[in-house]
Coordinates of C-alpha atoms and ligand atoms in Angstrom, one line a residue:
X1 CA -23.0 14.3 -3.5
X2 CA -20.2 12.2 -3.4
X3 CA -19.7 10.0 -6.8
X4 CA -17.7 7.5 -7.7
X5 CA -16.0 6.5 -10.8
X6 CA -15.2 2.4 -10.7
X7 CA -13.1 0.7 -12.5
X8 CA -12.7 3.5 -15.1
X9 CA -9.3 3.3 -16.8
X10 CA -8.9 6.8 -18.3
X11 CA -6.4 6.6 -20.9
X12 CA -3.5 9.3 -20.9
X13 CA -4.6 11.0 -23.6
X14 CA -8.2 12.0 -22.6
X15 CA -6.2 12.8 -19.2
X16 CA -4.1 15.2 -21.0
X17 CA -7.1 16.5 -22.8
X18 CA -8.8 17.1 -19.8
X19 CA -6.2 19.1 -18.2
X20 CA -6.1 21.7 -21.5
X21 CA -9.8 22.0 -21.4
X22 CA -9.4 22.7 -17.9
X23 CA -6.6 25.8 -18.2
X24 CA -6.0 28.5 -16.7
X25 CA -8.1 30.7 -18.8
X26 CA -8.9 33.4 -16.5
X27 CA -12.4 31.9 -16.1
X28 CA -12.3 31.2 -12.3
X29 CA -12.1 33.5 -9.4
X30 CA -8.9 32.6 -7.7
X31 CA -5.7 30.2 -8.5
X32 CA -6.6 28.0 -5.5
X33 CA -10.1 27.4 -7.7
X34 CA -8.5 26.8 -10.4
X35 CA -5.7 24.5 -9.2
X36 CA -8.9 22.1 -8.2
X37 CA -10.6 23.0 -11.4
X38 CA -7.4 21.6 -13.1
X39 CA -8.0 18.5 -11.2
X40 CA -11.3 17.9 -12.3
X41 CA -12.2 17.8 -8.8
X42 CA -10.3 14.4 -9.1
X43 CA -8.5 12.1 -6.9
X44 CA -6.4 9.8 -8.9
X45 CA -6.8 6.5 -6.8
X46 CA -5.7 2.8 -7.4
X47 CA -7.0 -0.8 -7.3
X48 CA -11.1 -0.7 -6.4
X49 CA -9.9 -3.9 -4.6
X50 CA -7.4 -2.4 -2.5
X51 CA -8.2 -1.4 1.1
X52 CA -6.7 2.4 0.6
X53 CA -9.7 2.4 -1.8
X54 CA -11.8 1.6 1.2
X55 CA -10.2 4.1 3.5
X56 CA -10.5 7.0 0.7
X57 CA -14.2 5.8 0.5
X58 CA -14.3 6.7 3.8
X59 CA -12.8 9.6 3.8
X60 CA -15.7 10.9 1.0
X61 CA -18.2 9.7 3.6
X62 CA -16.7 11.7 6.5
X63 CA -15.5 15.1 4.7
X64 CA -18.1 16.8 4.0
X65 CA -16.2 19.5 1.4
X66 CA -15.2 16.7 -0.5
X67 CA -18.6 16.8 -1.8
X68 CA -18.5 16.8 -6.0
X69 CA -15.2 15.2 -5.8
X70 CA -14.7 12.2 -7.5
X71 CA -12.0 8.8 -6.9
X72 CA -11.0 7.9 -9.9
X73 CA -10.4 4.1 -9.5
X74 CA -7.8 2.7 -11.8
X75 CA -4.6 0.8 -10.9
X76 CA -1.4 1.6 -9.0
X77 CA 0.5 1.6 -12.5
X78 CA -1.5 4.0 -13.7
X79 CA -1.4 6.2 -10.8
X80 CA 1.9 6.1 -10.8
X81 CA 2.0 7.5 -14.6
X82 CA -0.6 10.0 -14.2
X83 CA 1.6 11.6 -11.2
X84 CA 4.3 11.4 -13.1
X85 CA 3.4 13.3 -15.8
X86 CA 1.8 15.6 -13.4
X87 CA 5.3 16.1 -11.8
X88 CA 6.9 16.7 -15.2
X89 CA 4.6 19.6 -15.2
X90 CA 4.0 20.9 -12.2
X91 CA 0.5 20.3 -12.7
X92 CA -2.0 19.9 -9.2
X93 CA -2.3 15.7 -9.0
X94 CA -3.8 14.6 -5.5
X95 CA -2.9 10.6 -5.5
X96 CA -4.5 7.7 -3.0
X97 CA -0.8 6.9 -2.0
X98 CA 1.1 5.0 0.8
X99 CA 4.7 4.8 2.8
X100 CA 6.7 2.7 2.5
X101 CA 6.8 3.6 -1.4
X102 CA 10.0 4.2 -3.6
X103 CA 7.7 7.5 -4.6
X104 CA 9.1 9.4 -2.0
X105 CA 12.3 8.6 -2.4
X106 CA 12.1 9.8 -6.0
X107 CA 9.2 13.1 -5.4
X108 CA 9.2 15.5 -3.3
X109 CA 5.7 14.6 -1.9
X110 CA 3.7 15.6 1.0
X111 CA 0.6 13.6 2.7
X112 CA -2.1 15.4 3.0
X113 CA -3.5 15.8 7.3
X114 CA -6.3 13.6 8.0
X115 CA -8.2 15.3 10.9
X116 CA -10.7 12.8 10.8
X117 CA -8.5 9.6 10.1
X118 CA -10.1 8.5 7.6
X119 CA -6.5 6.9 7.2
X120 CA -6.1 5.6 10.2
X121 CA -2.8 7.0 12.2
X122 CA 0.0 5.1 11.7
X123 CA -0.8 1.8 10.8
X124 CA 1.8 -1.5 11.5
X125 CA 2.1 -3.9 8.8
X126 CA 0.8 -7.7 10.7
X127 CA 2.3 -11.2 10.5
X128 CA -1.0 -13.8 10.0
X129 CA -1.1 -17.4 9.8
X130 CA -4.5 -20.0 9.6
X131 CA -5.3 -21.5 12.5
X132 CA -4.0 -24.4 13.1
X133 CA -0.1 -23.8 11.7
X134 CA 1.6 -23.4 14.8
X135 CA 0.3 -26.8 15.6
X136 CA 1.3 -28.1 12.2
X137 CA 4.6 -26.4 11.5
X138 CA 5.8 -25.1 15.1
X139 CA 9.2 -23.9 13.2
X140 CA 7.9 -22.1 10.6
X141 CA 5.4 -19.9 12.7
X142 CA 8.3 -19.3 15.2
X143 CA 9.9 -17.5 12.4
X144 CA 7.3 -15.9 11.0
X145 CA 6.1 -14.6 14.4
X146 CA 10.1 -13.3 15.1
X147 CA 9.7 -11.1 11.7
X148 CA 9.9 -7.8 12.1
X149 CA 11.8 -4.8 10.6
X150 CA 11.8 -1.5 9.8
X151 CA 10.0 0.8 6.9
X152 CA 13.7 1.5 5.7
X153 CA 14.7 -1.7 5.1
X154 CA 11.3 -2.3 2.9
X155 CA 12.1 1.1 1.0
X156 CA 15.4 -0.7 0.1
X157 CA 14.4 -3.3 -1.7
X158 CA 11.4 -1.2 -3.3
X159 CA 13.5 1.1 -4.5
X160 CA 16.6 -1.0 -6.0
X161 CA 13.7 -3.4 -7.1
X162 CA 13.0 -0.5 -9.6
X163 CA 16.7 -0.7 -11.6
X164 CA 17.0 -4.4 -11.0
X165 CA 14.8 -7.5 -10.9
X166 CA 12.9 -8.0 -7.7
X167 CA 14.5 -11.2 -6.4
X168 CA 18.0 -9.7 -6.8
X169 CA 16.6 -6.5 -4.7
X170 CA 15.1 -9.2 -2.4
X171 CA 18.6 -11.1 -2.2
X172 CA 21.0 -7.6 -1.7
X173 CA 19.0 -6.9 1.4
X174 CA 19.0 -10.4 2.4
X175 CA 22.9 -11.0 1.9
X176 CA 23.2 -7.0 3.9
X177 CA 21.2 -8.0 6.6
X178 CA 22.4 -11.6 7.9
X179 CA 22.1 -10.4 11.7
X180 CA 18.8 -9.4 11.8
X181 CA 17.6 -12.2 9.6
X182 CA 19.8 -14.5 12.4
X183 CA 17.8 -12.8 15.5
X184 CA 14.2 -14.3 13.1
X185 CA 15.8 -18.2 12.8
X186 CA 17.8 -18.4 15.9
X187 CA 17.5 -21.7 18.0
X188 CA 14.8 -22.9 15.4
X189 CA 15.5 -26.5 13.9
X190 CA 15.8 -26.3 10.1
X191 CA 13.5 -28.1 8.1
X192 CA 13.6 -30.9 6.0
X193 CA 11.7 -29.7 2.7
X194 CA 8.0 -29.2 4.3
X195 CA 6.1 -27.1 2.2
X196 CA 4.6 -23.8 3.2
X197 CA 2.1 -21.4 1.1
X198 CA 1.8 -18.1 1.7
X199 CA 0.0 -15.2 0.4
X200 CA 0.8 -12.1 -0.5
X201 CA -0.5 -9.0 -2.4
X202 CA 0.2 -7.2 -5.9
X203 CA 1.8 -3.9 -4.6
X204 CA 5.7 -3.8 -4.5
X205 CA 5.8 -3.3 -0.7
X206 CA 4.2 -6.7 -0.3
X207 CA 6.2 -8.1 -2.9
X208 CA 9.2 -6.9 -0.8
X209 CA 8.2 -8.8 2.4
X210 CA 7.1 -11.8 0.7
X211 CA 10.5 -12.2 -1.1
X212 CA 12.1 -12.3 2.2
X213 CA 9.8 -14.0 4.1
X214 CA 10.3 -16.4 0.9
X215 CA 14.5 -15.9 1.2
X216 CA 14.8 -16.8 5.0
X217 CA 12.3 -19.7 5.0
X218 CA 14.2 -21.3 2.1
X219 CA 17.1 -21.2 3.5
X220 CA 15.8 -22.3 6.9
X221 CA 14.8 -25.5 4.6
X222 CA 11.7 -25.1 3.9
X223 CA 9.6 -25.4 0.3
X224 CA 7.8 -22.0 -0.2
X225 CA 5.1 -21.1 -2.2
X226 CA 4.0 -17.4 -2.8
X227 CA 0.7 -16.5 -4.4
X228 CA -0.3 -13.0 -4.8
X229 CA -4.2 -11.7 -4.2
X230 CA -6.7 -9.1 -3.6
X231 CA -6.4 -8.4 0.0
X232 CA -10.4 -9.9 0.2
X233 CA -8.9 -13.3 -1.4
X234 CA -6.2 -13.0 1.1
X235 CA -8.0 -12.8 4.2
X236 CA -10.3 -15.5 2.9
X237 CA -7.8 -17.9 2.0
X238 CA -6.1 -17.6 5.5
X239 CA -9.9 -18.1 7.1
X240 CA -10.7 -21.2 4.9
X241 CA -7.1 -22.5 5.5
X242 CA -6.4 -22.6 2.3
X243 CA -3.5 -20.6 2.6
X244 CA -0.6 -20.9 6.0
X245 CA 0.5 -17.5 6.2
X246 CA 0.9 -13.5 5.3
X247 CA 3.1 -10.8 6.3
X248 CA 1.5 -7.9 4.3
X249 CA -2.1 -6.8 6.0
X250 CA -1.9 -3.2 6.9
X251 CA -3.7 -2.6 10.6
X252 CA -5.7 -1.4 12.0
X253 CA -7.5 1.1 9.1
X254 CA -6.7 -0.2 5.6
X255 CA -7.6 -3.6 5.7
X256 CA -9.6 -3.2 9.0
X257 CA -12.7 -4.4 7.4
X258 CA -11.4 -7.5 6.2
X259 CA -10.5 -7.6 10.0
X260 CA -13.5 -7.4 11.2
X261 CA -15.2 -10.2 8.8
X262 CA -12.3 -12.9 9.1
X263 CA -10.5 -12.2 12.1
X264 CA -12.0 -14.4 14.4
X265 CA -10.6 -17.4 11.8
X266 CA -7.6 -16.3 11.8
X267 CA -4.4 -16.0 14.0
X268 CA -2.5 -12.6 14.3
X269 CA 1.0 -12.6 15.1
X270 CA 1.0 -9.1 15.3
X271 CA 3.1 -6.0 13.7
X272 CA 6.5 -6.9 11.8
X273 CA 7.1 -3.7 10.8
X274 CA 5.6 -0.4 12.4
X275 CA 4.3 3.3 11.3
X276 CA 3.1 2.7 7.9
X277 CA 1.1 5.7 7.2
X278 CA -1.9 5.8 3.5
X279 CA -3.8 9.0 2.5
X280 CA -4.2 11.6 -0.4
X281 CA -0.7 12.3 -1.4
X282 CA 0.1 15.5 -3.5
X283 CA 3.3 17.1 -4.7
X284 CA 5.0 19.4 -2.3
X285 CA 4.7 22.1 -4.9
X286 CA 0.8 21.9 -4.2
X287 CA 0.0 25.0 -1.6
X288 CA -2.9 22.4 0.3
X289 CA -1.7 20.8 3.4
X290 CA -4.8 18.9 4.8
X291 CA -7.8 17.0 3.2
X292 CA -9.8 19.9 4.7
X293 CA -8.4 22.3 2.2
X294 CA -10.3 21.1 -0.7
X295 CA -13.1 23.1 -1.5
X296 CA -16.4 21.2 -2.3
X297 CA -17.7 21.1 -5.4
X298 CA -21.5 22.2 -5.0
Ligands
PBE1 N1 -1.6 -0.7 -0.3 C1 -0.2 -1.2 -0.2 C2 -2.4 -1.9 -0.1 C3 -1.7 -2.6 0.9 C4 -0.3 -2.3 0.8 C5 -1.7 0.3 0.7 C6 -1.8 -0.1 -1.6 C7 -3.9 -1.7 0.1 O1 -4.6 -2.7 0.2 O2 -4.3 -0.6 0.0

């Protein structure tokens, strides 16, 4: 049976404990058995909130030799430590993980297949307003609905955003990138100080587009405010109005079901920046290639 683990925050030291009750002490059959052993039968997730959580849900529904296994629901922070250490030595870590992410730039990481896209294929990031905005602020939404760009020019600012403060990573890439930021404001009027919110979400990526979403309106004229939420609080702001726009939901698998509920209240401008791809991650060093390698845990 499949089981989950919410919210639980294992601190690093039971983790490392774990992993030395869990040696290789000759106990198990073969090394593939205990590489998963090891593990704990574990996958190391993130957020419960956050709609790779949903998809890896999924993916425990529709596998069944991921029977036993467990998602181990924490935060991307400490994901991002647990793999670390992992790294550090060579130890088997499968993560809930995502590209764009400065982690492959820094790992040598591979994403495991996903015969049964659980995962979705390639997903494109979308460009949302309320309905209503183009009505309201014609300008804005032409430039919000011009965005688009490329999974290397997010990785940029992720990555630099990891020596130096976010805005600054925010502003290189802006100041690099005048052309393309032209092609989003040409031929629309600047404004005069009206005031737009949007809404974003607390992973670095999204923190990446809404700095210069934030960036290009400013300097268009405009007043932005930013406010960063569950992707749930997100899609319900947009629906109740309460928010005018996003560029950071992830189509059409990770936040699909928010899709689904809210949609039909919203306005989708579309993809501003294509082939995002979300799944179990591992190191390269890991000799497992697709989801369907792991052995169930009966
Ligand atoms: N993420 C990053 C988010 C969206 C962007 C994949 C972790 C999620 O909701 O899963």
């Amino acid at each position: 049976m499949k089981k989950f683990t919410p919210l639980k925050l294992v601190s690093l030291a039971s983790v490392s404990l774990l992993i030395a009750a869990c040696g290789t002490d000759g106990s198990t059959d073969s090394e593939d058995t205990t590489m998963f052993e090891q593990m704990d039968y574990t996958i190391t997730g993130i957020e419960p909130g956050s709609g790779i959580t949903e998809s890896a849900r999924r993916a425990f529904d529709e596998y069944d030799n991921l029977s036993g296994w467990e998602l181990q629901e924490s935060s991307t922070g400490g994901m991002m430590v647990e793999l670390q250490q992992a790294i550090e030595n060579e130890e088997p870590i499968i993560i809930t993980g995502w590209q764009p992410h400065h982690i492959f730039e820094i790992y040598d990481l591979k994403i495991l297949e996903d015969p049964k896209q659980a995962f979705g294929a390639a997903e494109n990031i979308h460009t949302m307003t309320r309905i209503g905005l183009e009505e309201d602020m014609p300008d804005a939404t032409a430039i919000l609905d011009n965005f688009a760009w490329e999974i290397e020019d997010m990785q940029q600012i992720v990555l630099e955003a990891q020596e130096i403060p976010f805005e600054e990573a925010a502003q290189n890439w802006y100041d690099d990138n005048q052309d393309l930021v032209n092609e989003w404001t040409d031929g629309v009027p600047e404004s005069d100080g009206q005031e737009i919110d949007l809404v974003s979400m607390p992973w670095d990526t999204e923190r990446a587009s809404a700095s210069v979403m934030t960036l290009v309106l400013e300097n268009h004229g405009f007043d932005v405010n930013v406010t960063s939420v569950d992707p749930s609080i997100l899609f319900q702001a947009l629906a109740q109005g309460e928010a005018d726009a996003t560029v950071t939901p992830w189509l059409p698998t990770t936040h699909g079901a928010f899709m689904e509920e809210y949609g039909d209240d919203l306005v989708d401008l579309g993809p501003n920046l294509p082939g995002a791809v979300s799944g179990f991650v591992v190191p390269a060093y890991m000799d497992i290639d697709s989801i369907e390698d792991l052995p169930a845990n009966d």
